[in-house]
CSV table of C-alpha atoms and ligand atoms in Angstrom, one decimal:
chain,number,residue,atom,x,y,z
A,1,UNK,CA,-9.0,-21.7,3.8
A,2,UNK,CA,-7.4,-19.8,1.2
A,3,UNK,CA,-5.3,-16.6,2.2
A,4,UNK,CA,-5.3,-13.1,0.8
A,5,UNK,CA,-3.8,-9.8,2.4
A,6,UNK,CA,-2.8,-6.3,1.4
A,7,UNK,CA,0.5,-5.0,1.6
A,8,UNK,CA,1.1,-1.1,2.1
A,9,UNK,CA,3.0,1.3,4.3
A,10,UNK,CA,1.7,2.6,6.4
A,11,UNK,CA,-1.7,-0.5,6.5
A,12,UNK,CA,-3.1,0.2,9.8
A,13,UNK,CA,-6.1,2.2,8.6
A,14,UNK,CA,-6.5,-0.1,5.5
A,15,UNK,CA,-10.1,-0.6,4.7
A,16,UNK,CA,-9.4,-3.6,2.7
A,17,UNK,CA,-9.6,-6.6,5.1
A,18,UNK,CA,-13.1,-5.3,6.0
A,19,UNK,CA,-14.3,-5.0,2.6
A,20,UNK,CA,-12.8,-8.7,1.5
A,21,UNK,CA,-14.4,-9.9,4.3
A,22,UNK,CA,-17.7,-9.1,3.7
A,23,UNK,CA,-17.7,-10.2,0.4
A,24,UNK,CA,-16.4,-13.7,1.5
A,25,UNK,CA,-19.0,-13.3,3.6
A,26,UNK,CA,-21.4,-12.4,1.1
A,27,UNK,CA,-20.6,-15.3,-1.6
A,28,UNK,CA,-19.8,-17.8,0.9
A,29,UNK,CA,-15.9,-18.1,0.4
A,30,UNK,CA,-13.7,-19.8,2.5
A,31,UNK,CA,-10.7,-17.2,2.7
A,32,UNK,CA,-8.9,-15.2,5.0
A,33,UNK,CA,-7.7,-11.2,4.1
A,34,UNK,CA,-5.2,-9.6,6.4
A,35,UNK,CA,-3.3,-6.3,6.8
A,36,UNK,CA,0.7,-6.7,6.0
A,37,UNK,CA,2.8,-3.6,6.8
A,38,UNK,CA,6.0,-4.8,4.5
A,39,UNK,CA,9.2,-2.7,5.3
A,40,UNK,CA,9.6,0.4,2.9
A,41,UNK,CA,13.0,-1.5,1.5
A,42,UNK,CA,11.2,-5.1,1.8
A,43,UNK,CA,8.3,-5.4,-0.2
A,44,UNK,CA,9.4,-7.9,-2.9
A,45,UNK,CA,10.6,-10.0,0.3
A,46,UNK,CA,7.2,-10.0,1.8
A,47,UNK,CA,5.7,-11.1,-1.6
A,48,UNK,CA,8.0,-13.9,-0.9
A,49,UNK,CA,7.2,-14.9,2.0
A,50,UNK,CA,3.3,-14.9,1.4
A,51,UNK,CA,3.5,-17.3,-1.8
A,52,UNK,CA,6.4,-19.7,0.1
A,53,UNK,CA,3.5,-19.8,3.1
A,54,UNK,CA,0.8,-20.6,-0.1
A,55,UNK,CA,-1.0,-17.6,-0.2
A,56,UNK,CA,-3.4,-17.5,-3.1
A,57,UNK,CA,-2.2,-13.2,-4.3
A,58,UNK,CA,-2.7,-10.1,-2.5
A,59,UNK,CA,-3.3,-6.3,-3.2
A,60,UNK,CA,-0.7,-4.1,-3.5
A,61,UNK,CA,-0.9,-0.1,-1.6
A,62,UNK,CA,0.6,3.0,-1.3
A,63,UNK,CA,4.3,2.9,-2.2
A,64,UNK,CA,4.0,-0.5,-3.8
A,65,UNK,CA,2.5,-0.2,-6.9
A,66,UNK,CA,5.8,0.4,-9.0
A,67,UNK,CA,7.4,-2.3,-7.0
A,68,UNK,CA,5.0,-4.6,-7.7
A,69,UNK,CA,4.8,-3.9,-11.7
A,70,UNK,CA,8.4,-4.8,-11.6
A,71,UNK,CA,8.8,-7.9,-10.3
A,72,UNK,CA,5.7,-9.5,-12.4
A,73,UNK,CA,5.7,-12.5,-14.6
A,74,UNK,CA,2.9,-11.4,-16.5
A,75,UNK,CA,1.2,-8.0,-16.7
A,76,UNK,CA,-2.5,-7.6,-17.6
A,77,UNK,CA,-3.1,-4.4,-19.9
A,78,UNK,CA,-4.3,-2.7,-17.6
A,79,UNK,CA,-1.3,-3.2,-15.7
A,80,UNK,CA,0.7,-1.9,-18.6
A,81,UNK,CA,-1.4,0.9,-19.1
A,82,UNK,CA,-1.0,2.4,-15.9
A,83,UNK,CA,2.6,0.9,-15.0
A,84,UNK,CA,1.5,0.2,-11.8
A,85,UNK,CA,0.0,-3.2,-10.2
A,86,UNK,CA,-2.5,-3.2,-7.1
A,87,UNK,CA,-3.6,-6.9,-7.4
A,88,UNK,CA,-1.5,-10.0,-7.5
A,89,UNK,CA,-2.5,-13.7,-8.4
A,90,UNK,CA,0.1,-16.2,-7.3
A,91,UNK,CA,-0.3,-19.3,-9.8
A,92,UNK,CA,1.8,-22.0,-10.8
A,93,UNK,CA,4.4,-20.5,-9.8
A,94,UNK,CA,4.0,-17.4,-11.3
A,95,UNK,CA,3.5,-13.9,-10.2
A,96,UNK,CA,0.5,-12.3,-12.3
A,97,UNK,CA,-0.2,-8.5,-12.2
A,98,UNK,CA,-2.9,-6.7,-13.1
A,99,UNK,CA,-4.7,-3.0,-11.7
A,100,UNK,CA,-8.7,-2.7,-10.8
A,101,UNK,CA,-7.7,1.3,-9.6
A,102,UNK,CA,-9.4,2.2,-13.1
A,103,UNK,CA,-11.8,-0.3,-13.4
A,104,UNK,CA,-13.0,0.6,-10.2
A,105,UNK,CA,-13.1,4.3,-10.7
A,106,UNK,CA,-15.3,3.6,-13.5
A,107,UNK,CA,-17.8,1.1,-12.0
A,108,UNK,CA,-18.4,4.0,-9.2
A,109,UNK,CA,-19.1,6.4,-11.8
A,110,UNK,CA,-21.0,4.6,-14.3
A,111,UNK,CA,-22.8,2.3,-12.3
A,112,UNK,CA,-23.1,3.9,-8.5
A,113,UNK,CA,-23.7,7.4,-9.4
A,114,UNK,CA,-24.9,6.6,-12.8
A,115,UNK,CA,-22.6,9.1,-15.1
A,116,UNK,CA,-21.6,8.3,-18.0
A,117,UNK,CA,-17.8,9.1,-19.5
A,118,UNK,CA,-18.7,9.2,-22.9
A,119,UNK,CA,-17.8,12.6,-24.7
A,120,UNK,CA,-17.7,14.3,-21.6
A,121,UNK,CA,-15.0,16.7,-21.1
A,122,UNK,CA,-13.0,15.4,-17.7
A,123,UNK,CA,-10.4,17.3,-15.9
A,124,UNK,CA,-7.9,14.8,-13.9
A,125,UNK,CA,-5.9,17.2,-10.9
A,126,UNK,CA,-2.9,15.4,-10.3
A,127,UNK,CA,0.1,13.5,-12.5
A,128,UNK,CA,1.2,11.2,-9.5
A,129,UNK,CA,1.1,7.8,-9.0
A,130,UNK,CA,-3.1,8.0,-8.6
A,131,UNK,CA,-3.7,9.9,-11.7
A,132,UNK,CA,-1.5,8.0,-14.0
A,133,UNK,CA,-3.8,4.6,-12.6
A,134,UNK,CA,-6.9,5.9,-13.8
A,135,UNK,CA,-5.9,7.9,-16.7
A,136,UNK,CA,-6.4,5.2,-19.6
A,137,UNK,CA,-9.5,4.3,-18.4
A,138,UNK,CA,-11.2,7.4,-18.2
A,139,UNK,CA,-9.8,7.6,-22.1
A,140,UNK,CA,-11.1,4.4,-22.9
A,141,UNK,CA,-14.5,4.9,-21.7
A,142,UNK,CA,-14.3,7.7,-23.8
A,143,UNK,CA,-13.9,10.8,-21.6
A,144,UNK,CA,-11.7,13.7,-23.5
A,145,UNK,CA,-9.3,14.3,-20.5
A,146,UNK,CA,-7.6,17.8,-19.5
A,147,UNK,CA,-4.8,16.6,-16.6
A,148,UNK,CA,-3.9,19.9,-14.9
A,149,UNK,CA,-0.8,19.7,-11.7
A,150,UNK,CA,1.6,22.0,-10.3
A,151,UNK,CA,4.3,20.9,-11.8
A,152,UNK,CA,3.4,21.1,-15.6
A,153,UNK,CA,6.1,18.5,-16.9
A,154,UNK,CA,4.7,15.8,-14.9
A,155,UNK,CA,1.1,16.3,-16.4
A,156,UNK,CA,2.6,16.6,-20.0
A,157,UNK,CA,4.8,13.5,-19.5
A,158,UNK,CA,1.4,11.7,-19.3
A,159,UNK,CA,-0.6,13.2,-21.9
A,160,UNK,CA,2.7,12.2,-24.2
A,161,UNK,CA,1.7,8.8,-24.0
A,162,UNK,CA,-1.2,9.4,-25.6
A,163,UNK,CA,0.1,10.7,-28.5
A,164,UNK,CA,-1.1,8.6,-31.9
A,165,UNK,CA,-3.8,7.0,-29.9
A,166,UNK,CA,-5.8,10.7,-29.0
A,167,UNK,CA,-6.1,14.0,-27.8
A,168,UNK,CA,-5.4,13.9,-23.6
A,169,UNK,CA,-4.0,18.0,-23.2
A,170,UNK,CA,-1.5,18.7,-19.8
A,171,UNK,CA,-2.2,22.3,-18.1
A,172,UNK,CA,-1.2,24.7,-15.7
A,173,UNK,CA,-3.9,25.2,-13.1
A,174,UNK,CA,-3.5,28.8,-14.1
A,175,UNK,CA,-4.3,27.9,-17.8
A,176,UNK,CA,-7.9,26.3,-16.0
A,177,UNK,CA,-9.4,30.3,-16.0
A,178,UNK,CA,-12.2,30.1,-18.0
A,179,UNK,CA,-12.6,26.2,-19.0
A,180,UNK,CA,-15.9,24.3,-17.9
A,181,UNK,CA,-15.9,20.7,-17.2
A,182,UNK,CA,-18.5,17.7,-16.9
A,183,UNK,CA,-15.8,15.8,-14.3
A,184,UNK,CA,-13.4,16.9,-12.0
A,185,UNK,CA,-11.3,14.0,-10.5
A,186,UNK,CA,-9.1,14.8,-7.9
A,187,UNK,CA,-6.1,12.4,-7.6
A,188,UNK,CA,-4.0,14.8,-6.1
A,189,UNK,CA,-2.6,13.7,-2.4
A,190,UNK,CA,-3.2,17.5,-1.1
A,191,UNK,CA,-6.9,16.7,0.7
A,192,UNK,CA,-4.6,13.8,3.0
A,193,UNK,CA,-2.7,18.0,3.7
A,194,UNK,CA,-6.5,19.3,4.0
A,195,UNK,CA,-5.0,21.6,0.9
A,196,UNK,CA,-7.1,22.2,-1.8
A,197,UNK,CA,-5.2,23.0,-5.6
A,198,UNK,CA,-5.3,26.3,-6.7
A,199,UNK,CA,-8.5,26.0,-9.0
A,200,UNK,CA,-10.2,28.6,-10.7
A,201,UNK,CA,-13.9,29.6,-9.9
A,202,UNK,CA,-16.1,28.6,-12.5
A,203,UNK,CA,-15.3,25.1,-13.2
A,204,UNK,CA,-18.1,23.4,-13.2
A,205,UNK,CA,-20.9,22.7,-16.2
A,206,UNK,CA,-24.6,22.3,-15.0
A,207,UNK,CA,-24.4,18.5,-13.9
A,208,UNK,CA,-21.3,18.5,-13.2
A,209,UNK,CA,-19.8,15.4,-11.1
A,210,UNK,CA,-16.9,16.4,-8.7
A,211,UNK,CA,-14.7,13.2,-7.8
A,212,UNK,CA,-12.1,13.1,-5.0
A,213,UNK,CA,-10.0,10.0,-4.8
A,214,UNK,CA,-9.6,10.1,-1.2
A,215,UNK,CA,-12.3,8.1,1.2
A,216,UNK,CA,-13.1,9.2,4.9
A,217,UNK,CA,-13.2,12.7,5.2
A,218,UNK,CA,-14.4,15.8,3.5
A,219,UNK,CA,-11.5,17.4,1.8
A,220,UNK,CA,-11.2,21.0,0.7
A,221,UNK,CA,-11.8,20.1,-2.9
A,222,UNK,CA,-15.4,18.5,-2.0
A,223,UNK,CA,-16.1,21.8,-0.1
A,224,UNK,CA,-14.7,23.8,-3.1
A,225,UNK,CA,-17.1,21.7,-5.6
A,226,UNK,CA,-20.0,22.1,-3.6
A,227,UNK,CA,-19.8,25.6,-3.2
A,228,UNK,CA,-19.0,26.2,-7.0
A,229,UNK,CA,-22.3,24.3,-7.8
A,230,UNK,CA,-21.0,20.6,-8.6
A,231,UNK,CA,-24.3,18.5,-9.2
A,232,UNK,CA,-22.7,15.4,-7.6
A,233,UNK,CA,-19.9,15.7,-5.2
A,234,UNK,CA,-18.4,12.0,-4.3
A,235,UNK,CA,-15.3,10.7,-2.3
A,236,UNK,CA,-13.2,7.9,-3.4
A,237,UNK,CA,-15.0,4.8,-1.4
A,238,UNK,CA,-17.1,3.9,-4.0
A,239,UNK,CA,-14.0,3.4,-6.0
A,240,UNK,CA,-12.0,1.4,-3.1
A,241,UNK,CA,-15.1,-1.0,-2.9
A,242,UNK,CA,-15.1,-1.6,-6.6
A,243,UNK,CA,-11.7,-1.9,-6.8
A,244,UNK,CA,-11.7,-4.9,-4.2
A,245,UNK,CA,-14.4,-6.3,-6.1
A,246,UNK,CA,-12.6,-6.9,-9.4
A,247,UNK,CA,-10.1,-8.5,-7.2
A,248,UNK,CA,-11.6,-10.7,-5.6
A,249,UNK,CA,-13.8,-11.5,-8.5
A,250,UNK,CA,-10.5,-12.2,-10.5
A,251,UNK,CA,-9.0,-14.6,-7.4
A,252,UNK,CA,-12.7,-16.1,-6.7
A,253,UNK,CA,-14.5,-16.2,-9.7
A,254,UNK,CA,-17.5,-15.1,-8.1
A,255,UNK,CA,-18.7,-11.0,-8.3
A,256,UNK,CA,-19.9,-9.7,-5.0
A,257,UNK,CA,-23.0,-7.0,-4.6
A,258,UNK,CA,-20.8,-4.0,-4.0
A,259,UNK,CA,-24.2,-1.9,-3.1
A,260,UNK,CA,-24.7,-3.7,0.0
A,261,UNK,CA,-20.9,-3.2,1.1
A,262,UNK,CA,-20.9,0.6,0.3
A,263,UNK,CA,-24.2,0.8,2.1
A,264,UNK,CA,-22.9,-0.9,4.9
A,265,UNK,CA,-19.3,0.9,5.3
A,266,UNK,CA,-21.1,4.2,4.9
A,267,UNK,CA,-22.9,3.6,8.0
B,1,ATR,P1,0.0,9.6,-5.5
B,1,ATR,O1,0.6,8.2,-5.7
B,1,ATR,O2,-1.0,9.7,-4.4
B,1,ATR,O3,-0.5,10.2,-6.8
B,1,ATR,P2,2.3,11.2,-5.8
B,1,ATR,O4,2.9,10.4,-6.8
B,1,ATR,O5,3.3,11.7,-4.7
B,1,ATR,O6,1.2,10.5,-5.0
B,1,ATR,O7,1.6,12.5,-6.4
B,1,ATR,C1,1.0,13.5,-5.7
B,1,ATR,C2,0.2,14.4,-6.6
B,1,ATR,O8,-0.5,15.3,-5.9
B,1,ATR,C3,1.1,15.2,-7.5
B,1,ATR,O9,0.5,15.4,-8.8
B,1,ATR,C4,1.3,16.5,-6.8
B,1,ATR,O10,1.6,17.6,-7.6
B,1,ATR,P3,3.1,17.9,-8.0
B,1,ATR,O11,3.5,16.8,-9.0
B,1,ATR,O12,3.1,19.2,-8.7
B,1,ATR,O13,3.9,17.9,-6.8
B,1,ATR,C5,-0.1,16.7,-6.2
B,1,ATR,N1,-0.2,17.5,-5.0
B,1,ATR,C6,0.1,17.2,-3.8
B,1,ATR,N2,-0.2,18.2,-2.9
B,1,ATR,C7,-0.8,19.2,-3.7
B,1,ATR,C8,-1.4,20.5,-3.4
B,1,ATR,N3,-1.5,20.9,-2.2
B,1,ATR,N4,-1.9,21.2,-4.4
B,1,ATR,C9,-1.9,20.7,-5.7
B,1,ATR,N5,-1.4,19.5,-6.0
B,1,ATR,C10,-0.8,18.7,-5.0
């Protein structure tokens, strides 16, 4: 049996083991995925520990994504893209690093709610840690990309790294008056605060998809979109399934039906 886990803090309400586990269930894999809760000052020692005791890699959570960047041998792209690392593959002796946050976000909007990025104007709320993760990919699949948050330096620090390579534009949510979008993602943390950013009314085009990268609850922000009109009004599950997938389809080498999971956790 080969072993997998996440690693997070806090882990308890982790989705993850379920979701691995029915895809091992699914393509007939003989693997085990726990829940590790690794000391806010000992994550790098519970990586360890998991590839002394021959674990196969792991996923990375909330605040371990920087941590785990840093102590990679080798960094995927992606990875590099978003400085931040949510999967790990532990192999000859090296730690590999790469991130399915964007990858994922993308398979749930293309594929399970069948929107396409291309040349549709998105507006990413938020220049943390979950913004910055799915910021390139939303580029690459050709989205032009407002990124509006409260505190405007942090939302121009990221468009700045797009300079040479396109036009990504940092605002104030004040400067949002007036401006229509096709996508509103919210990776801001303040729907976990039931707090919903100071948007203006009018945001929305006619078919206008409104994203929230938090799962399990209705947050302010899908109320807000719905009453503003949004066409589409998702949470972030769809994204936290896909995201496993390309995981375990990177460790396994074998793609689960991620339909059949959402169906199921939606239940
Ligand atoms: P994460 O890793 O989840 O992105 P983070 O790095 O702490 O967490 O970032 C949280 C983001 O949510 C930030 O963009 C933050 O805005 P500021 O940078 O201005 O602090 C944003 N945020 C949190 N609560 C918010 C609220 N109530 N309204 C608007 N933005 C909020």
């Amino acid at each position: 049996t080969d072993r997998y886990a996440v690693i997070g803090n806090p882990i308890s309400h982790s989705k993850s083991p379920l979701i691995h586990g029915l895809f091992a269930e699914q393509t007939r894999q003989d693997m085990s995925y726990e829940a590790i809760e690794a000391p806010l000052d000992g994550f790098a020692a519970t990586v360890q520990r998991l590839r002394t005791e021959g674990y196969k890699g792991c996923n990375v959570t909330v605040p371990f994504k920087f941590e785990a960047y840093a102590m990679c041998d080798q960094l995927s792209s992606r990875a590099r893209e978003a400085k931040a690392v949510n999967t790990l593959i532990f192999r000859d002796g090296e730690i590999l690093g790469t991130n399915t946050d964007g990858v994922g976000l993308l398979a749930d909007i293309e594929n399970n709610l069948g929107f396409k990025l291309m040349w549709k104007d998105a507006l990413l709320l938020g220049a943390g840690g979950a913004a910055a993760g799915v910021l390139w990919p939303l580029f690459n699949a050709g989205a032009g990309v407002d990124i509006a948050n409260r505190t405007v330096d942090k939302a121009q620090a990221l468009a700045d790294e797009f300079k040479g390579a396109g036009t990504v534009y940092a605002r104030s949510y004040e400067e949002l008056a007036g401006r229509k979008y096709d996508l509103v993602i919210n990776a801001t943390s303040s729907g976990l605060s039931d707090e919903l950013p100071p948007l203006p009314d009018g945001l929305f085009k006619p078919g206008a998809l409104a994203y929230d990268m938090v799962y399990g609850r209705e947050t302010p922000f899908m109320a807000f979109a719905r009453r503003q009109g949004a066409a589409v009004v998702a949470d972030g599950l769809g994204m936290l399934v896909e995201q496993a997938a390309e995981a375990f389809c990177l460790w396994r080498d074998v793609r689960p039906d991620t339909r059949a999971v959402l169906d199921k956790l939606r239940k």
